[in-house]
Amino acid sequence: MIKVKKRKFLLLPGDGIGPEVIGEVKKIITWFNVNKSLDFDMEEALVGGASYDKHGTPITDEVFYKSLECEAVILGAVGGPKYDNLDFSKRPERALLKLRKELKLFANLRPAICFKQLVEASTLKPEIVSGLDIMIVRELTGGIYFGEPRGIKPIDKGERKGINTHTYTSSEIKRVARVAFDLAKKRNNKVTSCEKSNVMEAGQLWKEEVQNLHDKEFKDVELNHMLADNCAMQLLRNPKQFDVIVTDNLFGDMLSDEASMLTGSLGLLPSASLGAKNKDGEMRAMYEPVHGSAPDIAGKGIANPIATILSFAMALRYSLDLDKEADDLEKAVQNVLDDGLRTKDIMSKGTKEISTSGMGDAIIAYLQK
Ligand code: NAD
Protein backbone atom coordinates (compact mmCIF):
# COMPACT_ATOMS: atom_id res chain seq x y z
CA MET A 1 0.00 0.00 0.00
CA ILE A 2 1.30 3.47 -0.93
CA LYS A 3 2.25 5.46 2.18
CA VAL A 4 0.02 8.44 2.90
CA LYS A 5 1.80 11.80 3.12
CA LYS A 6 0.52 13.52 6.26
CA ARG A 7 -1.37 16.79 5.85
CA LYS A 8 -1.22 16.58 2.07
CA PHE A 9 -4.32 17.48 0.07
CA LEU A 10 -4.91 16.62 -3.56
CA LEU A 11 -7.13 19.31 -5.05
CA LEU A 12 -9.14 18.19 -8.09
CA PRO A 13 -11.09 21.25 -9.30
CA GLY A 14 -12.69 19.49 -12.30
CA ASP A 15 -15.13 21.33 -14.55
CA GLY A 16 -17.59 24.22 -14.64
CA ILE A 17 -17.67 26.03 -11.29
CA GLY A 18 -15.28 23.40 -9.80
CA PRO A 19 -12.12 25.54 -10.29
CA GLU A 20 -13.90 28.61 -8.87
CA VAL A 21 -15.03 26.94 -5.64
CA ILE A 22 -11.75 25.03 -5.16
CA GLY A 23 -9.95 28.37 -5.65
CA GLU A 24 -11.55 29.56 -2.39
CA VAL A 25 -10.42 26.40 -0.56
CA LYS A 26 -6.88 27.07 -1.79
CA LYS A 27 -7.04 30.53 -0.20
CA ILE A 28 -8.19 28.98 3.09
CA ILE A 29 -5.42 26.34 3.07
CA THR A 30 -2.88 29.12 2.48
CA TRP A 31 -4.42 31.15 5.31
CA PHE A 32 -4.06 28.22 7.74
CA ASN A 33 -0.43 27.75 6.70
CA VAL A 34 0.49 31.41 7.09
CA ASN A 35 -1.49 32.12 10.26
CA LYS A 36 -1.60 28.80 12.11
CA SER A 37 1.64 27.21 10.82
CA LEU A 38 -0.23 24.01 9.98
CA ASP A 39 2.16 22.94 7.23
CA PHE A 40 -0.52 21.78 4.86
CA ASP A 41 0.79 20.61 1.53
CA MET A 42 -1.42 20.85 -1.54
CA GLU A 43 -1.15 19.66 -5.08
CA GLU A 44 -3.61 20.29 -7.88
CA ALA A 45 -4.46 18.04 -10.82
CA LEU A 46 -6.93 17.67 -13.67
CA VAL A 47 -9.97 15.45 -13.43
CA GLY A 48 -13.23 14.95 -15.35
CA GLY A 49 -13.80 16.84 -18.59
CA ALA A 50 -10.69 18.97 -18.01
CA SER A 51 -8.57 15.80 -17.92
CA TYR A 52 -10.37 14.36 -20.95
CA ASP A 53 -9.64 17.54 -22.95
CA LYS A 54 -5.92 17.29 -22.25
CA HIS A 55 -5.27 13.55 -21.90
CA GLY A 56 -8.28 11.83 -23.52
CA THR A 57 -9.28 10.21 -20.21
CA PRO A 58 -11.27 11.53 -17.22
CA ILE A 59 -8.49 10.55 -14.81
CA THR A 60 -4.91 9.59 -15.65
CA ASP A 61 -3.01 6.86 -13.77
CA GLU A 62 -0.64 9.55 -12.54
CA VAL A 63 -3.46 11.51 -10.90
CA PHE A 64 -4.96 8.33 -9.48
CA TYR A 65 -1.61 7.47 -7.84
CA LYS A 66 -1.38 10.99 -6.46
CA SER A 67 -4.76 10.40 -4.79
CA LEU A 68 -3.31 7.36 -3.01
CA GLU A 69 -0.55 9.32 -1.32
CA CYS A 70 -2.69 12.17 0.02
CA GLU A 71 -4.49 12.33 3.34
CA ALA A 72 -7.52 13.71 1.57
CA VAL A 73 -8.78 14.40 -1.93
CA ILE A 74 -10.82 17.62 -2.24
CA LEU A 75 -12.91 17.57 -5.39
CA GLY A 76 -14.85 20.42 -7.02
CA ALA A 77 -17.27 18.97 -9.57
CA VAL A 78 -17.12 17.25 -12.93
CA GLY A 79 -19.20 17.17 -16.08
CA GLY A 80 -20.92 19.48 -18.51
CA PRO A 81 -22.95 19.42 -21.73
CA LYS A 82 -19.79 19.26 -23.86
CA TYR A 83 -19.14 15.74 -22.57
CA ASP A 84 -22.70 14.38 -22.60
CA ASN A 85 -22.28 12.38 -25.80
CA LEU A 86 -18.97 10.72 -24.95
CA ASP A 87 -18.74 6.98 -24.56
CA PHE A 88 -19.59 5.97 -20.96
CA SER A 89 -15.94 4.97 -20.29
CA LYS A 90 -14.73 8.49 -21.15
CA ARG A 91 -17.41 10.45 -19.32
CA PRO A 92 -16.18 12.85 -16.60
CA GLU A 93 -18.23 10.99 -13.92
CA ARG A 94 -16.08 7.87 -14.52
CA ALA A 95 -13.28 9.63 -12.64
CA LEU A 96 -15.45 9.88 -9.51
CA LEU A 97 -16.58 6.27 -9.76
CA LYS A 98 -12.97 5.14 -10.17
CA LEU A 99 -11.79 7.14 -7.16
CA ARG A 100 -14.68 5.93 -4.97
CA LYS A 101 -14.19 2.32 -6.04
CA GLU A 102 -10.39 2.08 -6.06
CA LEU A 103 -9.94 4.03 -2.82
CA LYS A 104 -12.62 1.71 -1.33
CA LEU A 105 -14.63 4.64 0.01
CA PHE A 106 -17.48 2.65 1.55
CA ALA A 107 -18.98 5.28 3.86
CA ASN A 108 -20.61 8.37 2.42
CA LEU A 109 -21.31 11.10 4.97
CA ARG A 110 -23.84 13.77 4.12
CA PRO A 111 -24.67 16.28 6.80
CA ALA A 112 -28.00 18.05 6.46
CA ILE A 113 -27.66 21.27 8.40
CA CYS A 114 -30.28 23.98 8.22
CA PHE A 115 -28.59 27.31 8.89
CA LYS A 116 -30.96 29.45 10.92
CA GLN A 117 -30.13 32.41 8.65
CA LEU A 118 -31.43 30.49 5.62
CA VAL A 119 -34.43 28.79 7.13
CA GLU A 120 -36.76 30.50 4.66
CA ALA A 121 -35.07 28.65 1.76
CA SER A 122 -36.47 25.31 2.96
CA THR A 123 -39.81 24.10 1.65
CA LEU A 124 -40.71 23.01 5.20
CA LYS A 125 -42.02 25.21 8.00
CA PRO A 126 -39.23 27.09 9.84
CA GLU A 127 -40.03 25.48 13.20
CA ILE A 128 -39.58 22.01 11.68
CA VAL A 129 -36.12 22.66 10.18
CA SER A 130 -34.55 25.56 12.08
CA GLY A 131 -31.39 24.35 13.82
CA LEU A 132 -31.54 20.97 12.06
CA ASP A 133 -28.25 19.03 12.17
CA ILE A 134 -28.41 15.44 10.89
CA MET A 135 -25.63 13.23 9.57
CA ILE A 136 -26.59 10.56 7.06
CA VAL A 137 -24.10 7.72 6.66
CA ARG A 138 -24.76 5.80 3.46
CA GLU A 139 -23.03 2.54 2.58
CA LEU A 140 -21.46 3.29 -0.79
CA THR A 141 -19.81 0.24 -2.30
CA GLY A 142 -22.26 -2.63 -1.73
CA GLY A 143 -25.95 -3.49 -1.93
CA ILE A 144 -28.20 -3.52 -4.94
CA TYR A 145 -26.13 -1.13 -7.09
CA PHE A 146 -23.30 -3.66 -7.21
CA GLY A 147 -24.84 -7.09 -6.40
CA GLU A 148 -24.69 -10.00 -8.87
CA PRO A 149 -26.50 -11.37 -10.80
CA ARG A 150 -27.68 -8.26 -12.60
CA GLY A 151 -28.80 -7.41 -16.10
CA ILE A 152 -31.74 -7.53 -18.49
CA LYS A 153 -32.47 -10.88 -20.07
CA PRO A 154 -35.09 -12.12 -22.51
CA ILE A 155 -37.67 -14.55 -21.20
CA ASP A 156 -40.72 -16.12 -22.88
CA LYS A 157 -42.82 -14.54 -25.66
CA GLY A 158 -40.89 -11.29 -26.08
CA GLU A 159 -40.97 -10.59 -22.34
CA ARG A 160 -37.76 -9.36 -20.69
CA LYS A 161 -36.63 -9.50 -17.09
CA GLY A 162 -34.58 -6.85 -15.29
CA ILE A 163 -32.49 -8.22 -12.44
CA ASN A 164 -30.59 -6.58 -9.60
CA THR A 165 -29.46 -8.31 -6.47
CA HIS A 166 -29.40 -6.82 -3.00
CA THR A 167 -26.64 -8.41 -0.94
CA TYR A 168 -24.70 -7.45 2.16
CA THR A 169 -22.19 -9.40 4.21
CA SER A 170 -21.79 -9.06 7.98
CA SER A 171 -18.45 -7.29 7.63
CA GLU A 172 -19.79 -4.79 5.07
CA ILE A 173 -22.58 -3.89 7.47
CA LYS A 174 -20.37 -3.71 10.54
CA ARG A 175 -17.69 -1.48 9.00
CA VAL A 176 -20.21 1.19 7.97
CA ALA A 177 -22.10 0.89 11.27
CA ARG A 178 -18.80 1.42 13.09
CA VAL A 179 -18.32 4.73 11.21
CA ALA A 180 -21.83 5.79 12.30
CA PHE A 181 -21.27 4.91 15.98
CA ASP A 182 -17.89 6.69 16.02
CA LEU A 183 -19.48 9.78 14.49
CA ALA A 184 -22.36 9.74 16.97
CA LYS A 185 -19.87 9.80 19.83
CA LYS A 186 -18.55 13.12 18.48
CA ARG A 187 -22.11 14.45 18.10
CA ASN A 188 -25.32 13.75 20.08
CA ASN A 189 -24.61 10.07 20.72
CA LYS A 190 -27.61 8.67 18.86
CA VAL A 191 -27.76 6.33 15.84
CA THR A 192 -30.85 5.38 13.85
CA SER A 193 -30.28 2.36 11.61
CA CYS A 194 -32.66 2.03 8.65
CA GLU A 195 -33.51 -1.04 6.58
CA LYS A 196 -36.53 -3.03 5.46
CA SER A 197 -36.15 -5.98 7.81
CA ASN A 198 -39.91 -6.59 7.57
CA VAL A 199 -39.66 -7.70 3.92
CA MET A 200 -35.97 -8.28 3.08
CA GLU A 201 -33.55 -10.87 4.49
CA ALA A 202 -30.62 -8.55 3.76
CA GLY A 203 -32.45 -5.96 5.87
CA GLN A 204 -32.90 -8.48 8.68
CA LEU A 205 -29.16 -9.22 8.63
CA TRP A 206 -28.44 -5.48 8.58
CA LYS A 207 -30.54 -4.94 11.69
CA GLU A 208 -28.99 -7.90 13.55
CA GLU A 209 -25.39 -6.97 12.74
CA VAL A 210 -25.84 -3.31 13.69
CA GLN A 211 -27.39 -4.43 16.98
CA ASN A 212 -24.59 -6.98 17.59
CA LEU A 213 -21.88 -4.39 17.00
CA HIS A 214 -23.68 -1.96 19.28
CA ASP A 215 -24.00 -4.50 22.10
CA LYS A 216 -20.35 -5.51 21.78
CA GLU A 217 -18.57 -2.18 21.27
CA PHE A 218 -20.90 0.81 21.46
CA LYS A 219 -23.28 0.22 24.38
CA ASP A 220 -22.88 3.86 25.43
CA VAL A 221 -24.42 5.10 22.13
CA GLU A 222 -28.23 5.19 21.84
CA LEU A 223 -29.38 2.92 18.99
CA ASN A 224 -32.81 2.81 17.32
CA HIS A 225 -33.92 0.73 14.36
CA MET A 226 -36.39 2.20 11.88
CA LEU A 227 -37.90 0.90 8.66
CA ALA A 228 -36.56 2.95 5.75
CA ASP A 229 -40.03 3.98 4.53
CA ASN A 230 -40.91 5.23 8.01
CA CYS A 231 -37.60 7.13 8.09
CA ALA A 232 -38.53 8.87 4.81
CA MET A 233 -41.76 9.99 6.45
CA GLN A 234 -40.17 10.96 9.78
CA LEU A 235 -37.58 13.12 7.96
CA LEU A 236 -40.45 15.34 6.83
CA ARG A 237 -42.57 15.06 9.98
CA ASN A 238 -39.95 15.59 12.68
CA PRO A 239 -36.39 15.65 11.29
CA LYS A 240 -34.87 17.00 14.50
CA GLN A 241 -35.45 13.61 16.21
CA PHE A 242 -32.38 12.29 14.30
CA ASP A 243 -28.69 12.63 15.01
CA VAL A 244 -26.84 10.02 12.87
CA ILE A 245 -28.76 7.85 10.38
CA VAL A 246 -26.96 4.80 8.99
CA THR A 247 -28.39 2.91 6.05
CA ASP A 248 -27.54 0.93 2.93
CA ASN A 249 -26.61 2.18 -0.52
CA LEU A 250 -30.11 2.28 -2.04
CA PHE A 251 -32.04 3.72 0.91
CA GLY A 252 -29.12 6.06 1.65
CA ASP A 253 -29.25 7.45 -1.87
CA MET A 254 -32.87 8.45 -1.40
CA LEU A 255 -32.87 9.45 2.25
CA SER A 256 -29.79 11.68 1.86
CA ASP A 257 -31.35 13.50 -1.12
CA GLU A 258 -34.55 13.95 0.84
CA ALA A 259 -32.64 15.26 3.86
CA SER A 260 -30.63 17.65 1.73
CA MET A 261 -33.83 19.29 0.51
CA LEU A 262 -34.77 20.08 4.11
CA THR A 263 -31.93 22.58 4.12
CA GLY A 264 -33.02 24.43 1.01
CA SER A 265 -29.81 25.17 -0.87
CA LEU A 266 -27.53 23.01 -2.98
CA GLY A 267 -24.67 25.50 -2.69
CA LEU A 268 -24.29 24.78 1.04
CA LEU A 269 -24.14 21.00 1.21
CA PRO A 270 -20.82 19.24 1.80
CA SER A 271 -20.04 15.53 1.73
CA ALA A 272 -17.31 13.10 2.65
CA SER A 273 -16.56 9.59 1.43
CA LEU A 274 -14.38 7.57 3.78
CA GLY A 275 -12.47 4.31 3.51
CA ALA A 276 -11.32 1.93 6.23
CA LYS A 277 -8.49 2.82 8.59
CA ASN A 278 -5.40 0.62 8.20
CA LYS A 279 -3.33 -0.64 11.13
CA ASP A 280 -1.42 2.67 11.21
CA GLY A 281 -4.70 4.56 11.50
CA GLU A 282 -4.43 5.88 7.93
CA MET A 283 -7.63 6.33 5.98
CA ARG A 284 -8.38 7.15 2.35
CA ALA A 285 -10.99 9.87 1.93
CA MET A 286 -12.53 12.20 -0.60
CA TYR A 287 -14.45 15.38 0.20
CA GLU A 288 -16.71 17.16 -2.28
CA PRO A 289 -19.74 19.42 -2.45
CA VAL A 290 -23.05 17.69 -3.20
CA HIS A 291 -23.72 20.01 -6.17
CA GLY A 292 -22.49 19.48 -9.72
CA SER A 293 -20.47 21.65 -12.09
CA ALA A 294 -23.32 24.15 -12.66
CA PRO A 295 -22.39 24.97 -16.28
CA ASP A 296 -25.17 27.59 -16.38
CA ILE A 297 -23.23 29.87 -14.02
CA ALA A 298 -19.62 28.77 -14.63
CA GLY A 299 -17.09 31.54 -15.22
CA LYS A 300 -19.37 34.27 -13.88
CA GLY A 301 -17.83 34.50 -10.40
CA ILE A 302 -21.22 33.93 -8.73
CA ALA A 303 -20.97 30.29 -7.59
CA ASN A 304 -21.43 29.66 -3.89
CA PRO A 305 -18.18 28.19 -2.49
CA ILE A 306 -19.64 27.33 0.95
CA ALA A 307 -20.42 23.65 0.17
CA THR A 308 -16.81 23.11 -0.90
CA ILE A 309 -15.42 25.07 2.04
CA LEU A 310 -17.57 23.01 4.44
CA SER A 311 -16.33 19.85 2.67
CA PHE A 312 -12.81 21.03 3.46
CA ALA A 313 -13.88 21.54 7.11
CA MET A 314 -15.01 17.89 7.10
CA ALA A 315 -11.55 16.91 5.81
CA LEU A 316 -9.94 18.78 8.71
CA ARG A 317 -12.24 16.99 11.16
CA TYR A 318 -12.34 13.44 9.82
CA SER A 319 -9.02 12.96 8.01
CA LEU A 320 -6.72 15.18 10.06
CA ASP A 321 -8.47 15.15 13.47
CA LEU A 322 -8.22 18.96 13.54
CA ASP A 323 -11.58 19.51 15.27
CA LYS A 324 -10.73 23.01 16.51
CA GLU A 325 -9.77 24.25 13.03
CA ALA A 326 -12.90 22.61 11.55
CA ASP A 327 -15.05 24.31 14.21
CA ASP A 328 -13.39 27.69 13.51
CA LEU A 329 -14.04 27.37 9.79
CA GLU A 330 -17.68 26.35 10.26
CA LYS A 331 -18.17 29.20 12.73
CA ALA A 332 -16.65 31.66 10.23
CA VAL A 333 -19.23 30.52 7.63
CA GLN A 334 -22.03 31.08 10.18
CA ASN A 335 -20.71 34.55 11.00
CA VAL A 336 -20.64 35.60 7.36
CA LEU A 337 -24.25 34.44 6.96
CA ASP A 338 -25.17 36.30 10.17
CA ASP A 339 -23.73 39.45 8.57
CA GLY A 340 -26.23 39.05 5.72
CA LEU A 341 -23.56 38.40 3.08
CA ARG A 342 -24.81 36.04 0.38
CA THR A 343 -23.89 34.67 -3.01
CA LYS A 344 -26.62 35.05 -5.62
CA ASP A 345 -28.17 31.58 -5.07
CA ILE A 346 -29.04 32.29 -1.42
CA MET A 347 -29.97 35.97 -1.68
CA SER A 348 -33.07 37.17 0.10
CA LYS A 349 -34.54 40.55 1.03
CA GLY A 350 -32.23 42.69 3.15
CA THR A 351 -29.07 40.74 2.36
CA LYS A 352 -26.03 41.85 0.36
CA GLU A 353 -24.78 40.02 -2.72
CA ILE A 354 -21.11 39.09 -2.89
CA SER A 355 -19.10 37.12 -5.45
CA THR A 356 -17.50 33.67 -5.10
CA SER A 357 -14.17 35.20 -4.11
CA GLY A 358 -15.95 37.80 -1.94
CA MET A 359 -17.46 34.90 0.03
CA GLY A 360 -14.05 33.23 0.43
CA ASP A 361 -12.51 36.54 1.57
CA ALA A 362 -15.34 37.20 4.06
CA ILE A 363 -14.91 33.73 5.59
CA ILE A 364 -11.14 34.29 5.88
CA ALA A 365 -11.76 37.69 7.48
CA TYR A 366 -13.74 35.92 10.23
CA LEU A 367 -11.02 33.27 10.67
CA GLN A 368 -8.64 36.18 11.20
CA LYS A 369 -10.76 37.69 14.01
P1 NAD B 1 -25.81 21.15 -10.63
O1 NAD B 1 -25.69 20.82 -9.18
O2 NAD B 1 -24.53 21.39 -11.33
O3 NAD B 1 -26.73 22.45 -10.81
C1 NAD B 1 -28.11 22.49 -10.44
C2 NAD B 1 -28.54 23.95 -10.24
O4 NAD B 1 -27.97 24.44 -9.02
C3 NAD B 1 -28.04 24.90 -11.33
O5 NAD B 1 -29.02 25.87 -11.57
C4 NAD B 1 -26.80 25.52 -10.75
O6 NAD B 1 -26.53 26.81 -11.25
C5 NAD B 1 -27.13 25.56 -9.26
N1 NAD B 1 -25.93 25.40 -8.44
C6 NAD B 1 -25.25 24.24 -8.21
N2 NAD B 1 -24.20 24.47 -7.43
C7 NAD B 1 -24.21 25.78 -7.14
C8 NAD B 1 -23.34 26.63 -6.37
N3 NAD B 1 -22.26 26.17 -5.72
N4 NAD B 1 -23.64 27.96 -6.31
C9 NAD B 1 -24.71 28.44 -6.92
N5 NAD B 1 -25.57 27.70 -7.65
C10 NAD B 1 -25.32 26.38 -7.77
O7 NAD B 1 -26.61 19.96 -11.31
P2 NAD B 1 -26.95 19.70 -12.86
O8 NAD B 1 -27.25 21.00 -13.52
O9 NAD B 1 -27.95 18.63 -12.85
O10 NAD B 1 -25.62 19.11 -13.47
C11 NAD B 1 -24.63 19.87 -14.17
C12 NAD B 1 -23.44 18.98 -14.46
O11 NAD B 1 -22.84 18.57 -13.22
C13 NAD B 1 -23.82 17.67 -15.20
O12 NAD B 1 -22.82 17.42 -16.15
C14 NAD B 1 -23.82 16.63 -14.10
O13 NAD B 1 -23.51 15.35 -14.60
C15 NAD B 1 -22.71 17.14 -13.21
N6 NAD B 1 -22.79 16.68 -11.81
C16 NAD B 1 -21.61 16.42 -11.21
C17 NAD B 1 -21.60 16.06 -9.88
C18 NAD B 1 -20.26 15.84 -9.23
O14 NAD B 1 -19.25 16.23 -9.77
N7 NAD B 1 -20.22 15.24 -8.04
C19 NAD B 1 -22.79 15.97 -9.15
C20 NAD B 1 -24.00 16.29 -9.80
C21 NAD B 1 -23.98 16.65 -11.14
mmCIF file of C-alpha atoms in Angstrom, residues 227-354:
data_model
loop_
_atom_site.group_PDB
_atom_site.id
_atom_site.type_symbol
_atom_site.label_atom_id
_atom_site.label_comp_id
_atom_site.label_asym_id
_atom_site.label_seq_id
_atom_site.Cartn_x
_atom_site.Cartn_y
_atom_site.Cartn_z
ATOM 1 C CA LEU A 227 -37.902 0.898 8.656
ATOM 2 C CA ALA A 228 -36.564 2.950 5.751
ATOM 3 C CA ASP A 229 -40.030 3.981 4.535
ATOM 4 C CA ASN A 230 -40.909 5.229 8.010
ATOM 5 C CA CYS A 231 -37.601 7.135 8.090
ATOM 6 C CA ALA A 232 -38.527 8.872 4.809
ATOM 7 C CA MET A 233 -41.763 9.989 6.450
ATOM 8 C CA GLN A 234 -40.168 10.963 9.775
ATOM 9 C CA LEU A 235 -37.582 13.118 7.964
ATOM 10 C CA LEU A 236 -40.447 15.337 6.826
ATOM 11 C CA ARG A 237 -42.567 15.060 9.984
ATOM 12 C CA ASN A 238 -39.951 15.592 12.684
ATOM 13 C CA PRO A 239 -36.389 15.647 11.287
ATOM 14 C CA LYS A 240 -34.873 16.996 14.498
ATOM 15 C CA GLN A 241 -35.448 13.612 16.206
ATOM 16 C CA PHE A 242 -32.378 12.287 14.298
ATOM 17 C CA ASP A 243 -28.686 12.630 15.005
ATOM 18 C CA VAL A 244 -26.845 10.024 12.869
ATOM 19 C CA ILE A 245 -28.757 7.851 10.382
ATOM 20 C CA VAL A 246 -26.961 4.796 8.987
ATOM 21 C CA THR A 247 -28.389 2.911 6.051
ATOM 22 C CA ASP A 248 -27.542 0.932 2.934
ATOM 23 C CA ASN A 249 -26.614 2.183 -0.524
ATOM 24 C CA LEU A 250 -30.109 2.277 -2.043
ATOM 25 C CA PHE A 251 -32.038 3.719 0.908
ATOM 26 C CA GLY A 252 -29.125 6.058 1.653
ATOM 27 C CA ASP A 253 -29.248 7.448 -1.872
ATOM 28 C CA MET A 254 -32.869 8.450 -1.398
ATOM 29 C CA LEU A 255 -32.868 9.453 2.253
ATOM 30 C CA SER A 256 -29.791 11.676 1.856
ATOM 31 C CA ASP A 257 -31.348 13.496 -1.122
ATOM 32 C CA GLU A 258 -34.554 13.947 0.840
ATOM 33 C CA ALA A 259 -32.640 15.260 3.864
ATOM 34 C CA SER A 260 -30.627 17.655 1.730
ATOM 35 C CA MET A 261 -33.833 19.286 0.509
ATOM 36 C CA LEU A 262 -34.768 20.075 4.110
ATOM 37 C CA THR A 263 -31.926 22.578 4.119
ATOM 38 C CA GLY A 264 -33.018 24.433 1.010
ATOM 39 C CA SER A 265 -29.812 25.174 -0.871
ATOM 40 C CA LEU A 266 -27.525 23.015 -2.978
ATOM 41 C CA GLY A 267 -24.669 25.499 -2.686
ATOM 42 C CA LEU A 268 -24.293 24.775 1.041
ATOM 43 C CA LEU A 269 -24.141 20.996 1.214
ATOM 44 C CA PRO A 270 -20.819 19.240 1.804
ATOM 45 C CA SER A 271 -20.041 15.527 1.725
ATOM 46 C CA ALA A 272 -17.306 13.098 2.651
ATOM 47 C CA SER A 273 -16.561 9.589 1.432
ATOM 48 C CA LEU A 274 -14.381 7.571 3.783
ATOM 49 C CA GLY A 275 -12.474 4.306 3.508
ATOM 50 C CA ALA A 276 -11.317 1.928 6.229
ATOM 51 C CA LYS A 277 -8.495 2.820 8.595
ATOM 52 C CA ASN A 278 -5.402 0.622 8.199
ATOM 53 C CA LYS A 279 -3.326 -0.636 11.130
ATOM 54 C CA ASP A 280 -1.419 2.673 11.215
ATOM 55 C CA GLY A 281 -4.702 4.563 11.496
ATOM 56 C CA GLU A 282 -4.431 5.885 7.935
ATOM 57 C CA MET A 283 -7.633 6.327 5.984
ATOM 58 C CA ARG A 284 -8.376 7.150 2.350
ATOM 59 C CA ALA A 285 -10.988 9.865 1.928
ATOM 60 C CA MET A 286 -12.529 12.197 -0.597
ATOM 61 C CA TYR A 287 -14.453 15.378 0.196
ATOM 62 C CA GLU A 288 -16.706 17.156 -2.280
ATOM 63 C CA PRO A 289 -19.737 19.420 -2.455
ATOM 64 C CA VAL A 290 -23.050 17.694 -3.203
ATOM 65 C CA HIS A 291 -23.720 20.009 -6.166
ATOM 66 C CA GLY A 292 -22.485 19.484 -9.718
ATOM 67 C CA SER A 293 -20.469 21.648 -12.094
ATOM 68 C CA ALA A 294 -23.325 24.154 -12.658
ATOM 69 C CA PRO A 295 -22.393 24.971 -16.282
ATOM 70 C CA ASP A 296 -25.168 27.594 -16.380
ATOM 71 C CA ILE A 297 -23.228 29.869 -14.019
ATOM 72 C CA ALA A 298 -19.619 28.765 -14.632
ATOM 73 C CA GLY A 299 -17.089 31.535 -15.216
ATOM 74 C CA LYS A 300 -19.367 34.273 -13.876
ATOM 75 C CA GLY A 301 -17.831 34.497 -10.396
ATOM 76 C CA ILE A 302 -21.223 33.935 -8.730
ATOM 77 C CA ALA A 303 -20.967 30.288 -7.588
ATOM 78 C CA ASN A 304 -21.428 29.658 -3.892
ATOM 79 C CA PRO A 305 -18.184 28.190 -2.492
ATOM 80 C CA ILE A 306 -19.644 27.331 0.950
ATOM 81 C CA ALA A 307 -20.421 23.647 0.174
ATOM 82 C CA THR A 308 -16.809 23.105 -0.901
ATOM 83 C CA ILE A 309 -15.420 25.074 2.045
ATOM 84 C CA LEU A 310 -17.573 23.010 4.443
ATOM 85 C CA SER A 311 -16.334 19.848 2.670
ATOM 86 C CA PHE A 312 -12.813 21.028 3.464
ATOM 87 C CA ALA A 313 -13.877 21.539 7.106
ATOM 88 C CA MET A 314 -15.006 17.894 7.103
ATOM 89 C CA ALA A 315 -11.552 16.908 5.813
ATOM 90 C CA LEU A 316 -9.943 18.781 8.709
ATOM 91 C CA ARG A 317 -12.243 16.994 11.157
ATOM 92 C CA TYR A 318 -12.343 13.437 9.824
ATOM 93 C CA SER A 319 -9.025 12.960 8.008
ATOM 94 C CA LEU A 320 -6.722 15.181 10.060
ATOM 95 C CA ASP A 321 -8.465 15.152 13.473
ATOM 96 C CA LEU A 322 -8.224 18.961 13.536
ATOM 97 C CA ASP A 323 -11.581 19.514 15.265
ATOM 98 C CA LYS A 324 -10.730 23.006 16.511
ATOM 99 C CA GLU A 325 -9.775 24.252 13.030
ATOM 100 C CA ALA A 326 -12.904 22.615 11.547
ATOM 101 C CA ASP A 327 -15.051 24.307 14.214
ATOM 102 C CA ASP A 328 -13.389 27.686 13.505
ATOM 103 C CA LEU A 329 -14.036 27.369 9.787
ATOM 104 C CA GLU A 330 -17.683 26.348 10.262
ATOM 105 C CA LYS A 331 -18.168 29.202 12.727
ATOM 106 C CA ALA A 332 -16.652 31.665 10.227
ATOM 107 C CA VAL A 333 -19.233 30.524 7.633
ATOM 108 C CA GLN A 334 -22.027 31.080 10.185
ATOM 109 C CA ASN A 335 -20.706 34.553 10.995
ATOM 110 C CA VAL A 336 -20.640 35.596 7.356
ATOM 111 C CA LEU A 337 -24.245 34.440 6.955
ATOM 112 C CA ASP A 338 -25.166 36.304 10.172
ATOM 113 C CA ASP A 339 -23.733 39.445 8.566
ATOM 114 C CA GLY A 340 -26.229 39.054 5.723
ATOM 115 C CA LEU A 341 -23.561 38.398 3.083
ATOM 116 C CA ARG A 342 -24.813 36.036 0.375
ATOM 117 C CA THR A 343 -23.890 34.672 -3.010
ATOM 118 C CA LYS A 344 -26.624 35.050 -5.625
ATOM 119 C CA ASP A 345 -28.167 31.575 -5.074
ATOM 120 C CA ILE A 346 -29.042 32.294 -1.418
ATOM 121 C CA MET A 347 -29.967 35.975 -1.682
ATOM 122 C CA SER A 348 -33.066 37.173 0.099
ATOM 123 C CA LYS A 349 -34.541 40.545 1.029
ATOM 124 C CA GLY A 350 -32.232 42.693 3.149
ATOM 125 C CA THR A 351 -29.069 40.738 2.358
ATOM 126 C CA LYS A 352 -26.030 41.848 0.363
ATOM 127 C CA GLU A 353 -24.778 40.019 -2.718
ATOM 128 C CA ILE A 354 -21.113 39.094 -2.894
#
